[in-house]
């Protein structure tokens, strides 16, 4: 036992705390200015080289962007997308040892109408980002989210494969050689050089924005957008719907402006959060395309994520050390509690776990690289009816009869079955208290597509008295069904979605009755036979 008067003759062993070397681990000469991970201490110059090399190595390893292609940079003003813009500027500068060989453009989606910002706040944020875009001398587009209400229905159709257009069957090295030879020919005619073309495009960009080519929004459009998001009950569904509409706007702009690639600023930390949240939202079948480097689901426009190897800590250090401008713009989840949505809860969980266990994000990220979907590949050969109406992923609802999805549907139908009443017979499977628009969107059973009517077989069931609306449920994947299920009014959706849904529904009906339709020759022969009789 310890005693008060006990004396220790020998000195206690002092525990030596390991220290990180004060010298850079790469050059071994300069003083360390930051520590990314344990043992990764860099000086200012080596950290910049490491950061730039990481970006170019990601592009060079995948070889998705071919020389001379037009690439659209999706910049939201946040740290990751601003850092991505800085890396593209660094790669296209005259002093770069290995210059990038594509033509960049910038797009910013103003989402202030959905998040409840005033017009003054939105104009202030746009002005700050516009000053950053002008300094790059790149062609840029500022698109308001309200413009999604006037998109054509063709935005939901997959175009021809974009990977076959630039190289026309040639390999990547052959495409590079062809680009170098073209540059040599252009050097003989300085008036048609790439640098002059880029400066000309930048001047056109400035004139277009000043002249108001980006169509101004009206108060009616803002009210329609706010009414759309007000019809969504949960914040989880609002964020998912906002992401879908944002992707449609970016895709439409890329197609109208002849861009074949779109760069997104998703970092490693963001993709780790997105992976776990998508699994919780039922998007497990499309994880490979949602978190991978390239996403070819749209066919003619491919989405790439060159920032997926950077952690949020690395991006924050780089932006702080080299004065990369960024603009904070509040969103739907700003000042929201941790349990306000699935996405917000997942972000809080991963962030807090990363604080105590620094390898959390990297472990989740590396796991995502090993995942592959069992659905057919996302290409243009896939029939349009086999893709989701909103996210354009392969439908994961057309499965076998004995599957976990079918079991979920049976449990949902049994839980929503109500007892006999004065208006309907006991066979009715309508959800009690469900709004007319929501029940209209679920007018077909998701398993077999049959109408949920009374078992009496009579045509005067109470469910048949409701106004007929477009059935969206059979055209959506499991996750998008959950989003639509949280809406109280499906007529608030943009018109291009409802029009495309109606067109696909009619196409499916025509395929179902195609065996009973007469050919044109038979149809012309029928009057002659009747006339001869």
Short mmCIF file of C-alpha atoms in Angstrom, two decimals:
data_model
loop_
_atom_site.label_atom_id
_atom_site.label_comp_id
_atom_site.label_asym_id
_atom_site.label_seq_id
_atom_site.Cartn_x
_atom_site.Cartn_y
_atom_site.Cartn_z
CA UNK A 1 0.00 0.00 0.00
CA UNK A 2 1.08 3.57 -0.58
CA UNK A 3 2.07 5.55 2.48
CA UNK A 4 2.12 9.26 3.08
CA UNK A 5 5.71 9.32 4.29
CA UNK A 6 6.95 6.99 1.61
CA UNK A 7 10.02 8.23 -0.19
CA UNK A 8 11.16 7.20 -3.62
CA UNK A 9 14.86 6.88 -3.91
CA UNK A 10 14.87 6.38 -7.65
CA UNK A 11 13.37 8.76 -10.13
CA UNK A 12 10.29 7.70 -12.01
CA UNK A 13 10.72 6.88 -15.66
CA UNK A 14 9.69 9.83 -17.79
CA UNK A 15 7.51 8.91 -20.78
CA UNK A 16 8.91 10.46 -23.90
CA UNK A 17 6.22 11.83 -26.20
CA UNK A 18 7.09 11.24 -29.83
CA UNK A 19 7.52 14.43 -31.79
CA UNK A 20 7.14 15.04 -35.45
CA UNK A 21 10.34 16.05 -37.17
CA UNK A 22 10.70 19.76 -37.71
CA UNK A 23 12.04 19.11 -41.19
CA UNK A 24 9.91 18.35 -44.24
CA UNK A 25 9.58 14.63 -44.92
CA UNK A 26 10.08 15.21 -48.64
CA UNK A 27 12.89 17.70 -49.11
CA UNK A 28 14.50 17.13 -45.66
CA UNK A 29 15.64 20.76 -45.64
CA UNK A 30 12.85 23.26 -45.10
CA UNK A 31 10.88 23.70 -41.91
CA UNK A 32 7.53 21.97 -41.53
CA UNK A 33 4.50 24.25 -41.75
CA UNK A 34 1.67 21.72 -41.59
CA UNK A 35 0.97 18.08 -40.72
CA UNK A 36 -1.61 16.27 -42.82
CA UNK A 37 -1.37 12.92 -41.06
CA UNK A 38 0.96 11.36 -38.54
CA UNK A 39 4.34 11.28 -40.25
CA UNK A 40 3.27 13.45 -43.22
CA UNK A 41 4.83 16.81 -42.41
CA UNK A 42 5.36 19.14 -45.35
CA UNK A 43 6.89 22.51 -45.96
CA UNK A 44 5.03 25.08 -48.00
CA UNK A 45 6.67 24.31 -51.35
CA UNK A 46 6.48 20.52 -51.04
CA UNK A 47 2.85 20.63 -49.98
CA UNK A 48 1.95 22.65 -53.07
CA UNK A 49 3.77 20.19 -55.32
CA UNK A 50 2.06 17.28 -53.55
CA UNK A 51 -1.36 18.86 -53.94
CA UNK A 52 -0.91 19.68 -57.64
CA UNK A 53 0.58 16.28 -58.46
CA UNK A 54 -2.36 14.55 -56.81
CA UNK A 55 -4.83 16.36 -59.07
CA UNK A 56 -2.97 15.66 -62.30
CA UNK A 57 -2.28 12.06 -61.33
CA UNK A 58 -6.01 11.49 -60.88
CA UNK A 59 -6.73 12.83 -64.37
CA UNK A 60 -3.79 11.03 -65.95
CA UNK A 61 -4.53 7.69 -64.34
CA UNK A 62 -8.13 7.51 -65.54
CA UNK A 63 -7.65 9.09 -68.99
CA UNK A 64 -11.27 10.10 -69.36
CA UNK A 65 -10.76 13.69 -70.52
CA UNK A 66 -9.30 13.80 -74.03
CA UNK A 67 -7.30 16.69 -75.51
CA UNK A 68 -9.39 19.50 -76.93
CA UNK A 69 -12.59 18.57 -75.09
CA UNK A 70 -14.79 21.18 -73.48
CA UNK A 71 -15.06 20.57 -69.74
CA UNK A 72 -17.62 22.30 -67.53
CA UNK A 73 -16.48 23.01 -63.96
CA UNK A 74 -19.36 22.95 -61.47
CA UNK A 75 -18.38 25.55 -58.87
CA UNK A 76 -20.62 26.16 -55.86
CA UNK A 77 -18.30 28.61 -54.12
CA UNK A 78 -17.30 26.12 -51.43
CA UNK A 79 -13.73 25.15 -50.51
CA UNK A 80 -13.58 21.96 -52.62
CA UNK A 81 -14.94 23.37 -55.87
CA UNK A 82 -12.89 26.57 -55.47
CA UNK A 83 -9.76 24.49 -54.99
CA UNK A 84 -10.65 22.47 -58.10
CA UNK A 85 -10.94 25.69 -60.10
CA UNK A 86 -7.52 26.74 -58.81
CA UNK A 87 -6.00 23.43 -59.91
CA UNK A 88 -7.39 23.83 -63.41
CA UNK A 89 -5.95 27.33 -63.57
CA UNK A 90 -2.59 25.96 -62.43
CA UNK A 91 -2.66 23.21 -65.04
CA UNK A 92 -3.56 25.55 -67.89
CA UNK A 93 -1.08 28.28 -67.02
CA UNK A 94 1.86 28.99 -69.31
CA UNK A 95 4.41 28.06 -66.62
CA UNK A 96 2.97 24.57 -66.03
CA UNK A 97 5.48 21.82 -66.92
CA UNK A 98 2.72 19.51 -68.19
CA UNK A 99 -0.21 21.61 -69.26
CA UNK A 100 -3.76 20.34 -69.30
CA UNK A 101 -5.19 20.03 -72.78
CA UNK A 102 -8.91 20.73 -72.40
CA UNK A 103 -11.01 23.88 -72.75
CA UNK A 104 -12.64 24.77 -69.41
CA UNK A 105 -15.91 26.49 -68.61
CA UNK A 106 -17.59 27.32 -65.31
CA UNK A 107 -21.17 26.95 -64.13
CA UNK A 108 -22.76 28.13 -60.91
CA UNK A 109 -26.29 27.15 -59.86
CA UNK A 110 -27.99 29.80 -57.74
CA UNK A 111 -30.09 27.82 -55.21
CA UNK A 112 -31.19 30.77 -53.13
CA UNK A 113 -34.80 30.39 -54.20
CA UNK A 114 -35.01 26.95 -52.61
CA UNK A 115 -33.21 27.86 -49.39
CA UNK A 116 -35.31 30.97 -48.72
CA UNK A 117 -32.71 33.67 -49.41
CA UNK A 118 -33.78 37.17 -50.31
CA UNK A 119 -33.04 38.60 -53.73
CA UNK A 120 -30.46 40.98 -52.26
CA UNK A 121 -28.54 38.12 -50.65
CA UNK A 122 -28.60 36.14 -53.87
CA UNK A 123 -27.33 39.07 -55.91
CA UNK A 124 -24.55 39.68 -53.41
CA UNK A 125 -23.38 36.05 -53.60
CA UNK A 126 -23.56 36.05 -57.40
CA UNK A 127 -21.50 39.26 -57.54
CA UNK A 128 -18.77 37.74 -55.35
CA UNK A 129 -18.57 34.59 -57.45
CA UNK A 130 -18.70 36.57 -60.67
CA UNK A 131 -15.61 38.50 -59.64
CA UNK A 132 -13.80 35.21 -59.07
CA UNK A 133 -14.93 33.85 -62.43
CA UNK A 134 -13.86 36.95 -64.31
CA UNK A 135 -10.34 36.64 -62.92
CA UNK A 136 -9.98 33.19 -64.53
CA UNK A 137 -10.79 34.43 -68.06
CA UNK A 138 -12.90 31.31 -68.60
CA UNK A 139 -16.33 31.10 -70.16
CA UNK A 140 -18.84 30.93 -67.31
CA UNK A 141 -22.57 30.45 -66.84
CA UNK A 142 -24.66 31.64 -63.90
CA UNK A 143 -27.92 29.71 -63.84
CA UNK A 144 -30.76 30.21 -61.39
CA UNK A 145 -32.52 27.17 -60.00
CA UNK A 146 -35.86 28.62 -61.12
CA UNK A 147 -34.87 27.88 -64.72
CA UNK A 148 -35.40 24.19 -64.01
CA UNK A 149 -39.14 24.86 -64.35
CA UNK A 150 -38.72 25.59 -68.07
CA UNK A 151 -36.39 22.75 -69.06
CA UNK A 152 -37.32 20.54 -72.03
CA UNK A 153 -38.22 16.91 -71.44
CA UNK A 154 -35.24 15.86 -73.57
CA UNK A 155 -32.96 16.51 -70.57
CA UNK A 156 -34.18 13.19 -69.11
CA UNK A 157 -33.13 11.24 -72.20
CA UNK A 158 -29.67 9.71 -72.46
CA UNK A 159 -27.66 10.89 -75.45
CA UNK A 160 -25.13 9.05 -77.56
CA UNK A 161 -21.95 8.00 -75.82
CA UNK A 162 -19.54 10.90 -75.35
CA UNK A 163 -16.48 8.67 -75.13
CA UNK A 164 -16.69 7.83 -78.83
CA UNK A 165 -16.94 11.36 -80.22
CA UNK A 166 -13.62 13.06 -79.39
CA UNK A 167 -11.25 10.24 -80.32
CA UNK A 168 -13.41 8.63 -83.08
CA UNK A 169 -12.20 5.14 -82.27
CA UNK A 170 -8.59 6.10 -81.63
CA UNK A 171 -6.68 5.36 -78.45
CA UNK A 172 -5.81 7.99 -75.88
CA UNK A 173 -2.18 8.24 -77.04
CA UNK A 174 -3.27 8.64 -80.64
CA UNK A 175 -5.65 11.40 -79.58
CA UNK A 176 -2.80 13.17 -77.76
CA UNK A 177 -0.55 12.92 -80.82
CA UNK A 178 -3.32 14.30 -82.99
CA UNK A 179 -3.80 17.21 -80.58
CA UNK A 180 -0.07 18.00 -80.54
CA UNK A 181 0.06 17.97 -84.33
CA UNK A 182 -2.92 20.31 -84.42
CA UNK A 183 -1.18 22.65 -82.00
CA UNK A 184 1.87 22.73 -84.23
CA UNK A 185 -0.27 23.70 -87.17
CA UNK A 186 -1.95 26.38 -85.09
CA UNK A 187 1.41 27.84 -84.10
CA UNK A 188 1.98 28.65 -87.75
CA UNK A 189 -1.21 30.73 -87.61
CA UNK A 190 -1.10 32.67 -84.31
CA UNK A 191 -4.50 34.20 -84.90
CA UNK A 192 -6.12 30.82 -84.38
CA UNK A 193 -4.21 29.69 -81.30
CA UNK A 194 -5.89 28.08 -78.33
CA UNK A 195 -4.88 30.96 -76.03
CA UNK A 196 -6.54 33.51 -78.31
CA UNK A 197 -9.62 31.33 -78.56
CA UNK A 198 -9.87 31.09 -74.78
CA UNK A 199 -9.48 34.84 -74.34
CA UNK A 200 -12.13 35.39 -77.01
CA UNK A 201 -14.49 33.02 -75.20
CA UNK A 202 -13.88 34.81 -71.92
CA UNK A 203 -14.70 38.17 -73.47
CA UNK A 204 -17.87 36.69 -74.92
CA UNK A 205 -18.72 35.31 -71.49
CA UNK A 206 -18.43 38.73 -69.88
CA UNK A 207 -20.56 40.33 -72.58
CA UNK A 208 -23.24 37.64 -72.28
CA UNK A 209 -23.60 38.03 -68.55
CA UNK A 210 -23.65 41.82 -68.77
CA UNK A 211 -26.23 41.71 -71.55
CA UNK A 212 -28.41 39.36 -69.51
CA UNK A 213 -28.27 36.30 -71.76
CA UNK A 214 -28.84 34.22 -68.65
CA UNK A 215 -32.58 34.80 -68.57
CA UNK A 216 -33.69 36.78 -65.51
CA UNK A 217 -36.07 35.14 -63.10
CA UNK A 218 -39.54 36.39 -62.29
CA UNK A 219 -41.34 36.41 -58.93
CA UNK A 220 -43.80 33.87 -60.32
CA UNK A 221 -40.97 31.41 -61.01
CA UNK A 222 -39.57 31.88 -57.52
CA UNK A 223 -42.99 31.29 -56.00
CA UNK A 224 -43.46 28.14 -58.08
CA UNK A 225 -40.07 26.84 -56.91
CA UNK A 226 -40.87 27.62 -53.29
CA UNK A 227 -44.24 25.90 -53.67
CA UNK A 228 -42.45 22.82 -55.01
CA UNK A 229 -40.13 22.54 -52.01
CA UNK A 230 -42.94 23.45 -49.60
CA UNK A 231 -44.83 20.39 -50.83
CA UNK A 232 -42.00 18.13 -49.61
CA UNK A 233 -42.47 17.07 -46.00
CA UNK A 234 -38.97 16.09 -44.84
CA UNK A 235 -35.59 17.77 -45.19
CA UNK A 236 -34.13 14.46 -46.41
CA UNK A 237 -36.43 14.44 -49.43
CA UNK A 238 -35.83 18.16 -50.05
CA UNK A 239 -32.06 17.69 -50.25
CA UNK A 240 -32.46 14.70 -52.54
CA UNK A 241 -34.85 16.58 -54.82
CA UNK A 242 -32.55 19.62 -54.87
CA UNK A 243 -29.61 17.43 -55.89
CA UNK A 244 -31.66 15.92 -58.73
CA UNK A 245 -32.83 19.28 -60.08
CA UNK A 246 -29.30 20.67 -59.85
CA UNK A 247 -27.98 17.76 -61.90
CA UNK A 248 -30.65 18.35 -64.55
CA UNK A 249 -29.68 22.01 -64.87
CA UNK A 250 -25.98 21.21 -65.17
CA UNK A 251 -26.69 18.51 -67.73
CA UNK A 252 -28.89 20.81 -69.83
CA UNK A 253 -26.28 23.59 -69.79
CA UNK A 254 -23.52 21.14 -70.77
CA UNK A 255 -25.54 19.87 -73.71
CA UNK A 256 -26.62 23.26 -75.00
CA UNK A 257 -23.07 24.63 -74.74
CA UNK A 258 -21.40 21.52 -76.28
CA UNK A 259 -19.56 20.36 -73.14
CA UNK A 260 -18.77 16.65 -73.03
CA UNK A 261 -17.41 16.43 -69.47
CA UNK A 262 -18.52 17.95 -66.16
CA UNK A 263 -16.10 18.26 -63.24
CA UNK A 264 -17.60 18.04 -59.77
CA UNK A 265 -15.72 19.15 -56.63
CA UNK A 266 -16.66 16.17 -54.43
CA UNK A 267 -13.84 15.55 -51.93
CA UNK A 268 -12.94 12.31 -50.19
CA UNK A 269 -14.76 13.40 -47.03
CA UNK A 270 -17.87 14.38 -48.97
CA UNK A 271 -17.92 11.08 -50.88
CA UNK A 272 -17.59 9.09 -47.64
CA UNK A 273 -20.62 10.89 -46.24
CA UNK A 274 -22.47 10.48 -49.53
CA UNK A 275 -21.79 6.74 -49.61
CA UNK A 276 -23.29 6.09 -46.18
CA UNK A 277 -26.24 8.42 -46.73
CA UNK A 278 -27.04 6.88 -50.12
CA UNK A 279 -27.09 3.43 -48.58
CA UNK A 280 -29.53 4.72 -45.99
CA UNK A 281 -31.65 6.31 -48.74
CA UNK A 282 -31.84 3.07 -50.73
CA UNK A 283 -29.36 3.95 -53.49
CA UNK A 284 -27.11 0.97 -52.94
CA UNK A 285 -27.55 -0.20 -56.53
CA UNK A 286 -26.00 3.01 -57.92
CA UNK A 287 -23.12 3.53 -55.47
CA UNK A 288 -20.51 2.82 -58.13
CA UNK A 289 -21.72 5.68 -60.32
CA UNK A 290 -22.59 8.05 -57.47
CA UNK A 291 -19.15 7.89 -55.82
CA UNK A 292 -16.80 6.73 -58.59
CA UNK A 293 -14.43 8.88 -60.60
CA UNK A 294 -16.59 8.88 -63.72
CA UNK A 295 -20.36 8.73 -64.04
CA UNK A 296 -21.48 7.87 -67.61
CA UNK A 297 -25.19 7.46 -66.90
CA UNK A 298 -26.16 10.40 -69.16
CA UNK A 299 -24.33 9.06 -72.22
CA UNK A 300 -23.22 12.17 -74.08
CA UNK A 301 -22.08 14.00 -70.91
CA UNK A 302 -19.79 12.26 -68.43
CA UNK A 303 -19.41 13.49 -64.85
CA UNK A 304 -15.90 13.23 -63.35
CA UNK A 305 -14.70 13.79 -59.78
CA UNK A 306 -11.00 14.73 -59.79
CA UNK A 307 -11.04 15.90 -56.14
CA UNK A 308 -12.07 12.53 -54.73
CA UNK A 309 -8.59 11.79 -53.32
CA UNK A 310 -8.43 14.99 -51.24
CA UNK A 311 -9.66 15.16 -47.69
CA UNK A 312 -11.43 18.25 -46.41
CA UNK A 313 -8.43 18.93 -44.16
CA UNK A 314 -6.02 19.04 -47.10
CA UNK A 315 -8.32 21.34 -49.05
CA UNK A 316 -8.73 23.69 -46.10
CA UNK A 317 -4.96 23.90 -45.59
CA UNK A 318 -4.29 24.55 -49.27
CA UNK A 319 -6.94 27.26 -49.57
CA UNK A 320 -5.68 28.98 -46.43
CA UNK A 321 -1.99 28.87 -47.34
CA UNK A 322 -2.33 29.97 -50.96
CA UNK A 323 -5.26 32.40 -50.59
CA UNK A 324 -7.80 30.51 -52.70
CA UNK A 325 -11.02 32.56 -52.61
CA UNK A 326 -14.24 30.85 -51.61
CA UNK A 327 -17.74 32.14 -50.90
CA UNK A 328 -19.99 30.76 -48.19
CA UNK A 329 -23.59 30.43 -49.37
CA UNK A 330 -26.19 29.02 -46.96
CA UNK A 331 -28.16 26.02 -48.14
CA UNK A 332 -31.14 23.97 -47.10
CA UNK A 333 -29.31 22.32 -44.20
CA UNK A 334 -27.67 25.49 -42.85
CA UNK A 335 -28.15 25.83 -39.05
CA UNK A 336 -30.07 22.54 -39.05
CA UNK A 337 -29.80 20.06 -36.21
CA UNK A 338 -27.91 16.82 -36.55
CA UNK A 339 -31.08 14.76 -36.74
CA UNK A 340 -32.88 17.05 -39.18
CA UNK A 341 -32.17 14.78 -42.17
CA UNK A 342 -30.39 11.56 -43.02
CA UNK A 343 -27.68 13.45 -44.90
CA UNK A 344 -27.12 15.82 -41.98
CA UNK A 345 -27.02 12.99 -39.44
CA UNK A 346 -24.55 11.00 -41.55
CA UNK A 347 -22.30 14.04 -41.92
CA UNK A 348 -22.31 14.64 -38.16
CA UNK A 349 -21.59 10.97 -37.47
CA UNK A 350 -18.65 10.72 -39.89
CA UNK A 351 -17.17 14.07 -38.80
CA UNK A 352 -17.26 13.24 -35.11
CA UNK A 353 -15.90 9.76 -35.72
CA UNK A 354 -13.11 11.19 -37.85
CA UNK A 355 -12.04 13.38 -34.91
CA UNK A 356 -11.34 10.38 -32.68
CA UNK A 357 -10.34 7.94 -35.42
CA UNK A 358 -8.46 9.79 -38.21
CA UNK A 359 -8.67 6.85 -40.62
CA UNK A 360 -12.48 6.77 -40.73
CA UNK A 361 -12.95 8.74 -43.94
CA UNK A 362 -10.14 6.97 -45.79
CA UNK A 363 -11.49 3.55 -44.77
CA UNK A 364 -14.99 4.36 -46.04
CA UNK A 365 -13.56 5.88 -49.20
CA UNK A 366 -11.34 2.91 -49.99
CA UNK A 367 -14.25 0.58 -49.40
CA UNK A 368 -16.33 2.47 -51.94
CA UNK A 369 -13.70 1.83 -54.63
CA UNK A 370 -14.24 -1.92 -54.26
CA UNK A 371 -18.01 -1.78 -54.70
CA UNK A 372 -19.59 -2.75 -57.99
CA UNK A 373 -23.25 -2.70 -58.86
CA UNK A 374 -25.08 -5.81 -59.99
CA UNK A 375 -27.30 -3.77 -62.31
CA UNK A 376 -26.51 -3.58 -66.05
CA UNK A 377 -23.91 -0.97 -67.06
CA UNK A 378 -25.11 2.59 -67.48
CA UNK A 379 -24.81 3.16 -71.20
CA UNK A 380 -26.95 4.39 -74.06
CA UNK A 381 -27.82 0.86 -75.15
CA UNK A 382 -29.96 0.48 -72.04
CA UNK A 383 -33.59 1.11 -72.86
CA UNK A 384 -35.01 4.37 -71.59
CA UNK A 385 -37.82 2.53 -69.81
CA UNK A 386 -35.20 0.64 -67.77
CA UNK A 387 -33.87 3.88 -66.25
CA UNK A 388 -35.22 6.00 -63.44
CA UNK A 389 -37.18 9.06 -64.49
CA UNK A 390 -35.40 11.41 -62.06
CA UNK A 391 -31.86 10.18 -61.38
CA UNK A 392 -31.46 8.30 -64.72
CA UNK A 393 -29.97 5.28 -62.93
CA UNK A 394 -30.90 1.71 -63.81
CA UNK A 395 -34.18 0.73 -62.20
CA UNK A 396 -33.62 -1.47 -59.18
CA UNK A 397 -37.30 -2.23 -58.70
CA UNK A 398 -37.73 -4.79 -61.48
CA UNK A 399 -36.49 -7.74 -59.47
CA UNK A 400 -37.52 -11.32 -58.91
CA UNK A 401 -40.67 -12.19 -57.04
CA UNK A 402 -38.86 -13.47 -53.98
CA UNK A 403 -36.58 -10.58 -53.06
CA UNK A 404 -36.06 -8.21 -50.17
CA UNK A 405 -37.67 -5.41 -52.17
CA UNK A 406 -40.84 -7.40 -52.77
CA UNK A 407 -40.95 -8.30 -49.08
CA UNK A 408 -40.73 -4.60 -48.24
CA UNK A 409 -43.62 -3.84 -50.57
CA UNK A 410 -45.80 -6.55 -49.03
CA UNK A 411 -45.08 -5.25 -45.54
CA UNK A 412 -45.92 -1.71 -46.65
CA UNK A 413 -49.21 -2.78 -48.23
CA UNK A 414 -50.23 -4.76 -45.15
CA UNK A 415 -49.40 -1.88 -42.83
CA UNK A 416 -51.43 0.57 -44.93
CA UNK A 417 -54.50 -1.67 -45.25
CA UNK A 418 -57.49 -0.19 -43.47
CA UNK A 419 -60.60 -1.81 -42.16
CA UNK A 420 -64.06 -1.89 -43.81
CA UNK A 421 -65.90 1.37 -44.02
CA UNK A 422 -69.15 2.72 -45.45
CA UNK A 423 -67.50 3.79 -48.71
CA UNK A 424 -65.07 1.00 -49.61
CA UNK A 425 -65.04 -2.75 -49.25
CA UNK A 426 -62.48 -4.54 -47.08
CA UNK A 427 -60.22 -5.21 -50.06
CA UNK A 428 -59.12 -1.61 -50.45
CA UNK A 429 -55.39 -1.06 -49.91
CA UNK A 430 -55.35 2.71 -49.82
CA UNK A 431 -53.32 4.44 -47.13
CA UNK A 432 -55.43 6.14 -44.48
CA UNK A 433 -55.18 9.91 -44.49
CA UNK A 434 -52.97 10.02 -47.58
CA UNK A 435 -53.38 13.12 -49.77
CA UNK A 436 -54.95 12.70 -53.20
CA UNK A 437 -51.77 13.62 -55.09
CA UNK A 438 -49.65 11.17 -53.16
CA UNK A 439 -52.12 8.36 -53.59
CA UNK A 440 -52.42 9.21 -57.25
CA UNK A 441 -48.69 8.83 -57.64
CA UNK A 442 -49.02 5.40 -56.11
CA UNK A 443 -51.99 4.37 -58.18
CA UNK A 444 -50.26 1.14 -59.22
CA UNK A 445 -48.84 -1.47 -56.96
CA UNK A 446 -45.09 -1.19 -57.27
CA UNK A 447 -44.62 -4.90 -57.62
CA UNK A 448 -46.87 -5.81 -60.54
CA UNK A 449 -48.33 -2.49 -61.73
CA UNK A 450 -51.93 -3.56 -61.10
CA UNK A 451 -54.53 -1.07 -59.91
CA UNK A 452 -55.46 -1.16 -56.28
CA UNK A 453 -59.24 -1.34 -56.50
CA UNK A 454 -61.94 -3.06 -54.56
CA UNK A 455 -62.11 -6.83 -54.74
CA UNK A 456 -65.77 -6.74 -55.81
CA UNK A 457 -64.77 -6.10 -59.43
CA UNK A 458 -67.30 -3.30 -59.81
CA UNK A 459 -66.33 -0.12 -61.59
CA UNK A 460 -67.76 2.32 -59.06
CA UNK A 461 -65.01 1.95 -56.42
CA UNK A 462 -64.21 5.08 -54.45
CA UNK A 463 -60.59 5.01 -55.64
CA UNK A 464 -61.70 5.28 -59.27
CA UNK A 465 -63.54 8.52 -58.60
CA UNK A 466 -60.30 10.44 -58.00
CA UNK A 467 -58.93 12.46 -60.91
CA UNK A 468 -56.49 10.52 -63.04
CA UNK A 469 -52.88 11.69 -62.80
CA UNK A 470 -49.60 10.46 -64.22
CA UNK A 471 -48.28 7.36 -62.48
CA UNK A 472 -44.70 8.12 -61.42
CA UNK A 473 -44.12 5.20 -59.12
CA UNK A 474 -43.54 2.61 -61.82
CA UNK A 475 -40.96 4.90 -63.51
CA UNK A 476 -38.76 5.55 -60.46
CA UNK A 477 -36.08 3.68 -58.59
CA UNK A 478 -36.56 2.77 -54.95
CA UNK A 479 -34.89 5.88 -53.53
CA UNK A 480 -36.70 8.31 -55.84
CA UNK A 481 -39.97 6.62 -54.90
CA UNK A 482 -39.30 7.51 -51.29
CA UNK A 483 -38.67 11.12 -52.29
CA UNK A 484 -41.88 11.36 -54.29
CA UNK A 485 -43.75 9.64 -51.47
CA UNK A 486 -42.87 12.55 -49.17
CA UNK A 487 -44.52 15.04 -51.52
CA UNK A 488 -48.04 16.25 -50.89
CA UNK A 489 -48.67 17.58 -54.40
CA UNK A 490 -47.17 15.92 -57.46
CA UNK A 491 -48.53 18.63 -59.75
CA UNK A 492 -45.92 20.98 -58.26
CA UNK A 493 -43.18 19.07 -60.07
CA UNK A 494 -41.63 20.76 -63.13
CA UNK A 495 -43.60 20.23 -66.31
CA UNK A 496 -40.77 18.47 -68.15
CA UNK A 497 -40.84 15.65 -65.57
CA UNK A 498 -44.61 15.20 -65.84
CA UNK A 499 -44.49 15.32 -69.65
CA UNK A 500 -41.74 12.73 -69.85
CA UNK A 501 -43.59 10.50 -67.38
CA UNK A 502 -46.72 10.67 -69.51
CA UNK A 503 -44.74 9.89 -72.66
CA UNK A 504 -43.07 6.88 -71.07
CA UNK A 505 -46.36 5.64 -69.69
CA UNK A 506 -47.94 5.78 -73.15
CA UNK A 507 -44.92 4.04 -74.63
CA UNK A 508 -45.23 1.25 -72.09
CA UNK A 509 -48.93 0.89 -72.83
CA UNK A 510 -48.20 0.67 -76.54
CA UNK A 511 -45.63 -2.07 -75.94
CA UNK A 512 -48.11 -4.02 -73.84
CA UNK A 513 -50.79 -3.96 -76.55
CA UNK A 514 -48.41 -4.19 -79.52
CA UNK A 515 -49.38 -7.82 -80.16
CA UNK A 516 -53.01 -6.79 -80.61
CA UNK A 517 -52.37 -3.87 -82.97
CA UNK A 518 -52.70 -4.25 -86.73
CA UNK A 519 -49.85 -3.39 -89.06
CA UNK A 520 -50.26 -0.61 -91.58
CA UNK A 521 -50.61 -3.06 -94.46
CA UNK A 522 -53.28 -5.06 -92.65
CA UNK A 523 -55.06 -1.86 -91.65
CA UNK A 524 -55.21 -0.73 -95.29
CA UNK A 525 -56.40 -4.14 -96.46
CA UNK A 526 -59.40 -4.28 -94.12
CA UNK A 527 -61.52 -1.60 -95.88
CA UNK A 528 -60.97 -3.28 -99.26
CA UNK A 529 -62.12 -6.64 -97.94
CA UNK A 530 -65.20 -5.11 -96.35
CA UNK A 531 -65.89 -3.17 -99.50
CA UNK A 532 -65.73 -6.29 -101.65
CA UNK A 533 -68.20 -7.99 -99.36
#
